[in-house]
PDB file of C-alpha atoms and ligand atoms in Angstrom:
ATOM      1  CA  ASP S   1     -35.754  45.641 -47.192  1.00  0.00           C
ATOM      2  CA  ASN S   2     -35.228  48.022 -44.296  1.00  0.00           C
ATOM      3  CA  LEU S   3     -36.205  45.623 -41.523  1.00  0.00           C
ATOM      4  CA  GLU S   4     -33.842  43.091 -39.961  1.00  0.00           C
ATOM      5  CA  LEU S   5     -35.105  40.425 -37.548  1.00  0.00           C
ATOM      6  CA  SER S   6     -33.040  38.130 -35.330  1.00  0.00           C
ATOM      7  CA  TYR S   7     -33.578  35.671 -32.487  1.00  0.00           C
ATOM      8  CA  VAL S   8     -30.560  36.687 -30.484  1.00  0.00           C
ATOM      9  CA  THR S   9     -28.112  39.549 -30.760  1.00  0.00           C
ATOM     10  CA  PRO S  10     -25.852  41.434 -28.340  1.00  0.00           C
ATOM     11  CA  SER S  11     -27.905  44.645 -28.688  1.00  0.00           C
ATOM     12  CA  THR S  12     -30.086  46.014 -31.484  1.00  0.00           C
ATOM     13  CA  ASN S  13     -28.591  49.433 -30.755  1.00  0.00           C
ATOM     14  CA  SER S  14     -25.137  48.100 -31.591  1.00  0.00           C
ATOM     15  CA  LEU S  15     -26.503  46.716 -34.890  1.00  0.00           C
ATOM     16  CA  ALA S  16     -28.147  50.063 -35.669  1.00  0.00           C
ATOM     17  CA  LEU S  17     -25.043  52.048 -34.793  1.00  0.00           C
ATOM     18  CA  ALA S  18     -22.893  49.886 -37.072  1.00  0.00           C
ATOM     19  CA  HIS S  19     -25.341  50.229 -39.983  1.00  0.00           C
ATOM     20  CA  LYS S  20     -24.655  52.845 -42.630  1.00  0.00           C
ATOM     21  CA  SER S  21     -28.004  54.557 -43.151  1.00  0.00           C
ATOM     22  CA  VAL S  22     -28.228  57.389 -45.602  1.00  0.00           C
ATOM     23  CA  ASP S  23     -31.688  58.589 -46.572  1.00  0.00           C
ATOM     24  CA  LYS S  24     -34.049  56.149 -44.950  1.00  0.00           C
ATOM     25  CA  PHE S  25     -34.648  54.508 -41.609  1.00  0.00           C
ATOM     26  CA  ASN S  26     -33.502  50.938 -41.040  1.00  0.00           C
ATOM     27  CA  PHE S  27     -35.020  48.892 -38.222  1.00  0.00           C
ATOM     28  CA  PHE S  28     -33.534  46.060 -36.166  1.00  0.00           C
ATOM     29  CA  LEU S  29     -35.744  43.814 -34.044  1.00  0.00           C
ATOM     30  CA  THR S  30     -34.818  40.847 -31.907  1.00  0.00           C
ATOM     31  CA  GLU S  31     -36.325  38.355 -29.471  1.00  0.00           C
ATOM     32  CA  HIS S  32     -33.412  38.466 -27.072  1.00  0.00           C
ATOM     33  CA  GLN S  33     -30.394  40.636 -26.296  1.00  0.00           C
ATOM     34  CA  VAL S  34     -27.309  39.164 -24.655  1.00  0.00           C
ATOM     35  CA  SER S  35     -26.050  42.573 -23.593  1.00  0.00           C
ATOM     36  CA  GLY S  36     -29.019  44.912 -23.851  1.00  0.00           C
ATOM     37  CA  LYS S  37     -28.075  48.474 -22.988  1.00  0.00           C
ATOM     38  CA  GLY S  38     -30.013  50.925 -20.843  1.00  0.00           C
ATOM     39  CA  ARG S  39     -29.350  54.576 -20.199  1.00  0.00           C
ATOM     40  CA  ARG S  40     -26.507  55.759 -17.997  1.00  0.00           C
ATOM     41  CA  GLY S  41     -24.457  52.572 -18.348  1.00  0.00           C
ATOM     42  CA  ARG S  42     -27.191  50.273 -17.052  1.00  0.00           C
ATOM     43  CA  SER S  43     -28.216  47.039 -18.723  1.00  0.00           C
ATOM     44  CA  TRP S  44     -31.670  46.275 -20.182  1.00  0.00           C
ATOM     45  CA  VAL S  45     -33.126  42.914 -19.240  1.00  0.00           C
ATOM     46  CA  SER S  46     -35.993  41.282 -21.123  1.00  0.00           C
ATOM     47  CA  LYS S  47     -37.292  37.729 -21.281  1.00  0.00           C
ATOM     48  CA  PHE S  48     -36.918  35.895 -24.616  1.00  0.00           C
ATOM     49  CA  GLY S  49     -39.818  36.526 -26.949  1.00  0.00           C
ATOM     50  CA  ASP S  50     -41.966  38.525 -24.554  1.00  0.00           C
ATOM     51  CA  ASN S  51     -41.209  42.105 -25.440  1.00  0.00           C
ATOM     52  CA  LEU S  52     -40.432  44.562 -28.184  1.00  0.00           C
ATOM     53  CA  LEU S  53     -36.714  45.183 -28.554  1.00  0.00           C
ATOM     54  CA  MET S  54     -36.049  47.414 -31.499  1.00  0.00           C
ATOM     55  CA  SER S  55     -33.675  50.033 -32.804  1.00  0.00           C
ATOM     56  CA  ALA S  56     -33.900  52.449 -35.686  1.00  0.00           C
ATOM     57  CA  ALA S  57     -30.796  53.490 -37.589  1.00  0.00           C
ATOM     58  CA  CYS S  58     -30.875  56.792 -39.430  1.00  0.00           C
ATOM     59  CA  ARG S  59     -28.722  59.686 -40.504  1.00  0.00           C
ATOM     60  CA  VAL S  60     -29.923  63.159 -39.532  1.00  0.00           C
ATOM     61  CA  PRO S  61     -28.844  66.563 -40.854  1.00  0.00           C
ATOM     62  CA  ARG S  62     -27.652  67.863 -37.485  1.00  0.00           C
ATOM     63  CA  PRO S  63     -24.249  68.060 -35.810  1.00  0.00           C
ATOM     64  CA  LEU S  64     -23.605  65.636 -32.971  1.00  0.00           C
ATOM     65  CA  HIS S  65     -24.185  68.172 -30.198  1.00  0.00           C
ATOM     66  CA  GLN S  66     -27.705  68.965 -31.458  1.00  0.00           C
ATOM     67  CA  VAL S  67     -29.281  65.522 -31.582  1.00  0.00           C
ATOM     68  CA  SER S  68     -30.193  64.860 -27.935  1.00  0.00           C
ATOM     69  CA  VAL S  69     -33.619  66.517 -28.371  1.00  0.00           C
ATOM     70  CA  LEU S  70     -34.454  63.649 -30.742  1.00  0.00           C
ATOM     71  CA  SER S  71     -34.531  61.299 -27.768  1.00  0.00           C
ATOM     72  CA  LEU S  72     -37.506  63.320 -26.493  1.00  0.00           C
ATOM     73  CA  TRP S  73     -39.165  63.134 -29.915  1.00  0.00           C
ATOM     74  CA  SER S  74     -38.593  59.369 -29.832  1.00  0.00           C
ATOM     75  CA  ALA S  75     -40.369  59.232 -26.475  1.00  0.00           C
ATOM     76  CA  VAL S  76     -43.358  61.088 -27.942  1.00  0.00           C
ATOM     77  CA  ALA S  77     -43.420  58.536 -30.795  1.00  0.00           C
ATOM     78  CA  CYS S  78     -43.258  55.592 -28.388  1.00  0.00           C
ATOM     79  CA  TYR S  79     -45.994  57.123 -26.214  1.00  0.00           C
ATOM     80  CA  ASN S  80     -48.268  57.637 -29.234  1.00  0.00           C
ATOM     81  CA  ALA S  81     -47.750  54.059 -30.439  1.00  0.00           C
ATOM     82  CA  ILE S  82     -48.529  52.574 -27.023  1.00  0.00           C
ATOM     83  CA  LYS S  83     -51.510  54.880 -26.596  1.00  0.00           C
ATOM     84  CA  SER S  84     -52.902  53.593 -29.911  1.00  0.00           C
ATOM     85  CA  LEU S  85     -53.350  50.192 -28.239  1.00  0.00           C
ATOM     86  CA  GLY S  86     -55.857  51.837 -25.921  1.00  0.00           C
ATOM     87  CA  VAL S  87     -53.634  52.093 -22.856  1.00  0.00           C
ATOM     88  CA  ARG S  88     -54.755  54.627 -20.246  1.00  0.00           C
ATOM     89  CA  GLU S  89     -52.792  56.249 -17.413  1.00  0.00           C
ATOM     90  CA  ILE S  90     -49.795  56.586 -19.698  1.00  0.00           C
ATOM     91  CA  GLY S  91     -47.205  59.347 -19.515  1.00  0.00           C
ATOM     92  CA  ILE S  92     -43.592  60.247 -20.193  1.00  0.00           C
ATOM     93  CA  LYS S  93     -40.993  60.809 -17.519  1.00  0.00           C
ATOM     94  CA  TRP S  94     -38.350  63.215 -18.784  1.00  0.00           C
ATOM     95  CA  PRO S  95     -36.265  62.605 -20.764  1.00  0.00           C
ATOM     96  CA  ASN S  96     -37.595  59.397 -22.307  1.00  0.00           C
ATOM     97  CA  ASP S  97     -39.139  56.802 -20.021  1.00  0.00           C
ATOM     98  CA  ILE S  98     -42.726  55.721 -20.654  1.00  0.00           C
ATOM     99  CA  TYR S  99     -44.803  55.054 -17.559  1.00  0.00           C
ATOM    100  CA  VAL S 100     -48.157  53.368 -17.028  1.00  0.00           C
ATOM    101  CA  ASN S 101     -49.821  53.634 -13.626  1.00  0.00           C
ATOM    102  CA  GLY S 102     -46.598  54.973 -12.117  1.00  0.00           C
ATOM    103  CA  LYS S 103     -44.463  52.059 -13.335  1.00  0.00           C
ATOM    104  CA  LYS S 104     -41.989  51.930 -16.196  1.00  0.00           C
ATOM    105  CA  VAL S 105     -43.291  50.217 -19.314  1.00  0.00           C
ATOM    106  CA  ALA S 106     -40.699  51.338 -21.857  1.00  0.00           C
ATOM    107  CA  GLY S 107     -37.268  52.902 -22.082  1.00  0.00           C
ATOM    108  CA  ILE S 108     -35.380  54.576 -24.891  1.00  0.00           C
ATOM    109  CA  LEU S 109     -31.663  54.769 -25.544  1.00  0.00           C
ATOM    110  CA  LEU S 110     -30.362  57.172 -28.163  1.00  0.00           C
ATOM    111  CA  GLU S 111     -26.795  56.623 -29.277  1.00  0.00           C
ATOM    112  CA  ALA S 112     -25.113  58.872 -31.798  1.00  0.00           C
ATOM    113  CA  LYS S 113     -21.901  59.155 -33.706  1.00  0.00           C
ATOM    114  CA  GLN S 114     -20.500  61.760 -36.035  1.00  0.00           C
ATOM    115  CA  SER S 115     -21.213  61.002 -39.697  1.00  0.00           C
ATOM    116  CA  THR S 116     -20.140  63.095 -42.684  1.00  0.00           C
ATOM    117  CA  GLU S 117     -19.875  66.869 -42.237  1.00  0.00           C
ATOM    118  CA  GLY S 118     -23.040  68.266 -40.609  1.00  0.00           C
ATOM    119  CA  TYR S 119     -24.688  64.846 -40.256  1.00  0.00           C
ATOM    120  CA  THR S 120     -25.024  62.472 -37.337  1.00  0.00           C
ATOM    121  CA  HIS S 121     -25.693  58.757 -37.422  1.00  0.00           C
ATOM    122  CA  LEU S 122     -28.259  57.680 -34.834  1.00  0.00           C
ATOM    123  CA  ALA S 123     -29.376  54.498 -33.151  1.00  0.00           C
ATOM    124  CA  VAL S 124     -32.771  54.987 -31.497  1.00  0.00           C
ATOM    125  CA  GLY S 125     -33.359  51.967 -29.279  1.00  0.00           C
ATOM    126  CA  MET S 126     -36.672  51.142 -27.652  1.00  0.00           C
ATOM    127  CA  GLY S 127     -37.440  48.447 -25.159  1.00  0.00           C
ATOM    128  CA  ILE S 128     -41.176  48.021 -24.539  1.00  0.00           C
ATOM    129  CA  ASN S 129     -42.456  45.526 -21.957  1.00  0.00           C
ATOM    130  CA  CYS S 130     -45.260  43.835 -23.871  1.00  0.00           C
ATOM    131  CA  ASN S 131     -46.199  40.368 -22.624  1.00  0.00           C
ATOM    132  CA  GLN S 132     -43.687  39.820 -19.830  1.00  0.00           C
ATOM    133  CA  LEU S 133     -45.419  38.867 -16.589  1.00  0.00           C
ATOM    134  CA  ASP S 134     -42.621  37.066 -14.734  1.00  0.00           C
ATOM    135  CA  LYS S 135     -41.800  39.351 -11.798  1.00  0.00           C
ATOM    136  CA  ASN S 136     -38.691  37.293 -11.035  1.00  0.00           C
ATOM    137  CA  VAL S 137     -36.950  38.954 -13.969  1.00  0.00           C
ATOM    138  CA  PHE S 138     -34.570  41.325 -12.216  1.00  0.00           C
ATOM    139  CA  ILE S 139     -34.995  44.844 -13.497  1.00  0.00           C
ATOM    140  CA  GLY S 140     -34.069  46.985 -10.509  1.00  0.00           C
ATOM    141  CA  GLN S 141     -37.056  49.330 -10.628  1.00  0.00           C
ATOM    142  CA  PRO S 142     -40.834  48.978 -10.587  1.00  0.00           C
ATOM    143  CA  TRP S 143     -42.032  47.886 -14.024  1.00  0.00           C
ATOM    144  CA  ILE S 144     -45.263  46.917 -15.712  1.00  0.00           C
ATOM    145  CA  SER S 145     -46.037  45.255 -19.025  1.00  0.00           C
ATOM    146  CA  LEU S 146     -48.658  46.342 -21.519  1.00  0.00           C
ATOM    147  CA  ARG S 147     -50.326  42.974 -21.059  1.00  0.00           C
ATOM    148  CA  GLU S 148     -50.968  43.845 -17.413  1.00  0.00           C
ATOM    149  CA  ALA S 149     -52.111  47.339 -18.347  1.00  0.00           C
ATOM    150  CA  ILE S 150     -54.504  46.179 -21.066  1.00  0.00           C
ATOM    151  CA  GLY S 151     -55.542  42.899 -19.501  1.00  0.00           C
ATOM    152  CA  GLY S 152     -54.800  40.929 -22.648  1.00  0.00           C
ATOM    153  CA  TYR S 153     -52.106  39.676 -24.942  1.00  0.00           C
ATOM    154  CA  VAL S 154     -50.266  42.336 -26.938  1.00  0.00           C
ATOM    155  CA  ASP S 155     -49.716  41.880 -30.655  1.00  0.00           C
ATOM    156  CA  ARG S 156     -46.067  42.870 -30.979  1.00  0.00           C
ATOM    157  CA  ASN S 157     -46.247  43.112 -34.778  1.00  0.00           C
ATOM    158  CA  PHE S 158     -49.043  45.663 -34.543  1.00  0.00           C
ATOM    159  CA  LEU S 159     -47.137  47.642 -31.929  1.00  0.00           C
ATOM    160  CA  ALA S 160     -43.875  47.524 -33.910  1.00  0.00           C
ATOM    161  CA  ALA S 161     -45.662  48.857 -36.990  1.00  0.00           C
ATOM    162  CA  ALA S 162     -47.198  51.674 -34.913  1.00  0.00           C
ATOM    163  CA  VAL S 163     -43.819  52.578 -33.397  1.00  0.00           C
ATOM    164  CA  ILE S 164     -42.192  52.698 -36.838  1.00  0.00           C
ATOM    165  CA  GLU S 165     -44.932  54.922 -38.245  1.00  0.00           C
ATOM    166  CA  GLU S 166     -44.878  57.259 -35.252  1.00  0.00           C
ATOM    167  CA  LEU S 167     -41.106  57.517 -35.220  1.00  0.00           C
ATOM    168  CA  VAL S 168     -40.938  58.478 -38.883  1.00  0.00           C
ATOM    169  CA  ASN S 169     -43.742  61.041 -38.353  1.00  0.00           C
ATOM    170  CA  CYS S 170     -42.234  62.508 -35.207  1.00  0.00           C
ATOM    171  CA  PHE S 171     -38.788  62.902 -36.777  1.00  0.00           C
ATOM    172  CA  THR S 172     -40.388  64.629 -39.765  1.00  0.00           C
ATOM    173  CA  VAL S 173     -42.065  67.137 -37.428  1.00  0.00           C
ATOM    174  CA  ALA S 174     -38.851  67.451 -35.380  1.00  0.00           C
ATOM    175  CA  PHE S 175     -37.121  68.873 -38.448  1.00  0.00           C
ATOM    176  CA  SER S 176     -40.016  70.803 -40.016  1.00  0.00           C
ATOM    177  CA  LYS S 177     -41.713  72.246 -36.894  1.00  0.00           C
ATOM    178  CA  PRO S 178     -39.312  71.756 -33.976  1.00  0.00           C
ATOM    179  CA  ASP S 179     -41.237  74.185 -31.749  1.00  0.00           C
ATOM    180  CA  ARG S 180     -44.188  71.781 -31.606  1.00  0.00           C
ATOM    181  CA  LEU S 181     -42.247  69.637 -29.149  1.00  0.00           C
ATOM    182  CA  ILE S 182     -43.060  71.778 -26.125  1.00  0.00           C
ATOM    183  CA  GLU S 183     -46.821  71.467 -26.495  1.00  0.00           C
ATOM    184  CA  LEU S 184     -46.664  67.736 -27.278  1.00  0.00           C
ATOM    185  CA  TRP S 185     -44.351  67.244 -24.331  1.00  0.00           C
ATOM    186  CA  HIS S 186     -46.337  69.213 -21.811  1.00  0.00           C
ATOM    187  CA  ASP S 187     -49.456  67.204 -22.686  1.00  0.00           C
ATOM    188  CA  ARG S 188     -47.646  63.963 -21.869  1.00  0.00           C
ATOM    189  CA  ASP S 189     -45.197  64.666 -19.026  1.00  0.00           C
ATOM    190  CA  ILE S 190     -46.169  62.896 -15.764  1.00  0.00           C
ATOM    191  CA  TYR S 191     -44.322  65.290 -13.425  1.00  0.00           C
ATOM    192  CA  LEU S 192     -44.992  68.665 -15.032  1.00  0.00           C
ATOM    193  CA  GLY S 193     -45.662  71.276 -12.339  1.00  0.00           C
ATOM    194  CA  GLN S 194     -44.750  68.893  -9.537  1.00  0.00           C
ATOM    195  CA  ASN S 195     -41.946  68.765  -6.988  1.00  0.00           C
ATOM    196  CA  VAL S 196     -39.150  66.620  -8.324  1.00  0.00           C
ATOM    197  CA  CYS S 197     -35.569  65.789  -7.559  1.00  0.00           C
ATOM    198  CA  VAL S 198     -32.726  65.900 -10.055  1.00  0.00           C
ATOM    199  CA  LEU S 199     -29.813  63.553  -9.437  1.00  0.00           C
ATOM    200  CA  ALA S 200     -26.809  65.340 -10.845  1.00  0.00           C
ATOM    201  CA  GLY S 201     -23.843  63.060 -10.216  1.00  0.00           C
ATOM    202  CA  ASP S 202     -21.170  64.936  -8.258  1.00  0.00           C
ATOM    203  CA  ASP S 203     -23.532  67.827  -7.558  1.00  0.00           C
ATOM    204  CA  GLY S 204     -25.821  65.503  -5.587  1.00  0.00           C
ATOM    205  CA  GLU S 205     -29.581  65.978  -5.470  1.00  0.00           C
ATOM    206  CA  ILE S 206     -31.339  69.188  -6.355  1.00  0.00           C
ATOM    207  CA  SER S 207     -35.039  69.545  -5.639  1.00  0.00           C
ATOM    208  CA  GLY S 208     -37.415  71.971  -7.237  1.00  0.00           C
ATOM    209  CA  VAL S 209     -40.503  72.294  -9.376  1.00  0.00           C
ATOM    210  CA  HIS S 210     -40.525  70.736 -12.838  1.00  0.00           C
ATOM    211  CA  GLN S 211     -41.421  73.729 -14.991  1.00  0.00           C
ATOM    212  CA  GLY S 212     -41.258  72.046 -18.385  1.00  0.00           C
ATOM    213  CA  ILE S 213     -38.688  71.778 -21.144  1.00  0.00           C
ATOM    214  CA  THR S 214     -36.881  74.144 -23.488  1.00  0.00           C
ATOM    215  CA  PRO S 215     -37.096  73.746 -27.291  1.00  0.00           C
ATOM    216  CA  GLU S 216     -33.733  71.938 -27.070  1.00  0.00           C
ATOM    217  CA  GLY S 217     -35.224  69.400 -24.659  1.00  0.00           C
ATOM    218  CA  LEU S 218     -33.527  70.656 -21.488  1.00  0.00           C
ATOM    219  CA  LEU S 219     -35.425  70.188 -18.232  1.00  0.00           C
ATOM    220  CA  ILE S 220     -36.356  73.462 -16.505  1.00  0.00           C
ATOM    221  CA  LEU S 221     -36.196  73.173 -12.732  1.00  0.00           C
ATOM    222  CA  GLY S 222     -37.466  76.044 -10.587  1.00  0.00           C
ATOM    223  CA  THR S 223     -35.574  76.249  -7.261  1.00  0.00           C
ATOM    224  CA  ASP S 224     -34.981  78.781  -4.462  1.00  0.00           C
ATOM    225  CA  THR S 225     -32.001  80.050  -6.401  1.00  0.00           C
ATOM    226  CA  GLY S 226     -33.897  80.466  -9.677  1.00  0.00           C
ATOM    227  CA  GLU S 227     -34.308  78.413 -12.828  1.00  0.00           C
ATOM    228  CA  HIS S 228     -31.846  75.679 -13.637  1.00  0.00           C
ATOM    229  CA  TYR S 229     -31.511  73.801 -16.915  1.00  0.00           C
ATOM    230  CA  TYR S 230     -30.486  70.173 -17.194  1.00  0.00           C
ATOM    231  CA  ASN S 231     -29.358  68.084 -20.122  1.00  0.00           C
ATOM    232  CA  ALA S 232     -30.790  64.582 -20.521  1.00  0.00           C
ATOM    233  CA  GLY S 233     -27.364  62.989 -20.763  1.00  0.00           C
ATOM    234  CA  GLU S 234     -26.200  64.373 -17.435  1.00  0.00           C
ATOM    235  CA  VAL S 235     -28.918  63.842 -14.840  1.00  0.00           C
ATOM    236  CA  SER S 236     -31.825  61.641 -13.895  1.00  0.00           C
ATOM    237  CA  LEU S 237     -35.162  62.634 -12.449  1.00  0.00           C
ATOM    238  CA  ARG S 238     -37.144  61.377  -9.466  1.00  0.00           C
ATOM    239  CA  GLY S 239     -40.726  62.185  -8.669  1.00  0.00           C
TER     240      GLY S 239
HETATM  241  C1  BTN H 301     -33.480  52.830 -20.471  1.00  0.00           C
HETATM  242  O1  BTN H 301     -34.597  53.086 -20.043  1.00  0.00           O
HETATM  243  O2  BTN H 301     -32.508  52.753 -19.714  1.00  0.00           O
HETATM  244  C2  BTN H 301     -33.306  52.633 -21.956  1.00  0.00           C
HETATM  245  C3  BTN H 301     -33.557  51.212 -22.359  1.00  0.00           C
HETATM  246  C4  BTN H 301     -33.404  50.954 -23.836  1.00  0.00           C
HETATM  247  C5  BTN H 301     -33.534  49.483 -24.191  1.00  0.00           C
HETATM  248  C6  BTN H 301     -33.565  49.232 -25.654  1.00  0.00           C
HETATM  249  S1  BTN H 301     -33.975  47.568 -26.030  1.00  0.00           S
HETATM  250  C7  BTN H 301     -33.555  47.788 -27.710  1.00  0.00           C
HETATM  251  C8  BTN H 301     -32.321  48.676 -27.736  1.00  0.00           C
HETATM  252  N1  BTN H 301     -31.108  47.897 -27.659  1.00  0.00           N
HETATM  253  C9  BTN H 301     -30.443  48.103 -26.510  1.00  0.00           C
HETATM  254  O3  BTN H 301     -29.386  47.533 -26.183  1.00  0.00           O
HETATM  255  N2  BTN H 301     -31.102  49.004 -25.757  1.00  0.00           N
HETATM  256  C10 BTN H 301     -32.288  49.495 -26.429  1.00  0.00           C
END
């Protein structure tokens, strides 16, 4: 009773954001999105029936300004689910892109709105390229599907079940042992310790060494002028 499937919808994140979840997670899955949303105002394009397009709706006991770390926890969950299919060469690019062999395989969009006092309503959206092979689909960045990575057809039902289980587990740990994030993250981050570039809107590009994340999920960049901290909502990262 907490799973809703559709053939076509504007965006599963919009469905999840409009849903009134209280104590449990509700999941929305679709075969096609007419206006799929990506991070930073971009769109998310996916061929009908090929991929996993899903969003979780939930209410969390945190004020609105403290929920962005949950997008990193969602990335850990998505990574773990994909890994359980036996995919190698997988990693996370801060804050929440999943990469296989240097190409994007999945993206996550966390949207939040203020709920009752002290609570926030979340939509955790995941787009995972499963069986899409058609390289004519315009995506605007190098991408790969799990089918290419595994060399075989991906059972989307199996993957969806794994994502749901991992997400529920990861959110439980996020609230009970939040400090565990750093270790989990550092084991999975593809650019940790490497030279990277942060694109910070009006501030232009800042290069430095990716030194890891804080418990709040901020990126720590070591530069000539010292350590700088970046929030996931404000910047993007290049390797
Ligand atoms: C990104 O990498 O930019 C995030 C992409 C998130 C896409 C998913 S697909 C399911 C859910 N519904 C949306 O409209 N977006 C997310």
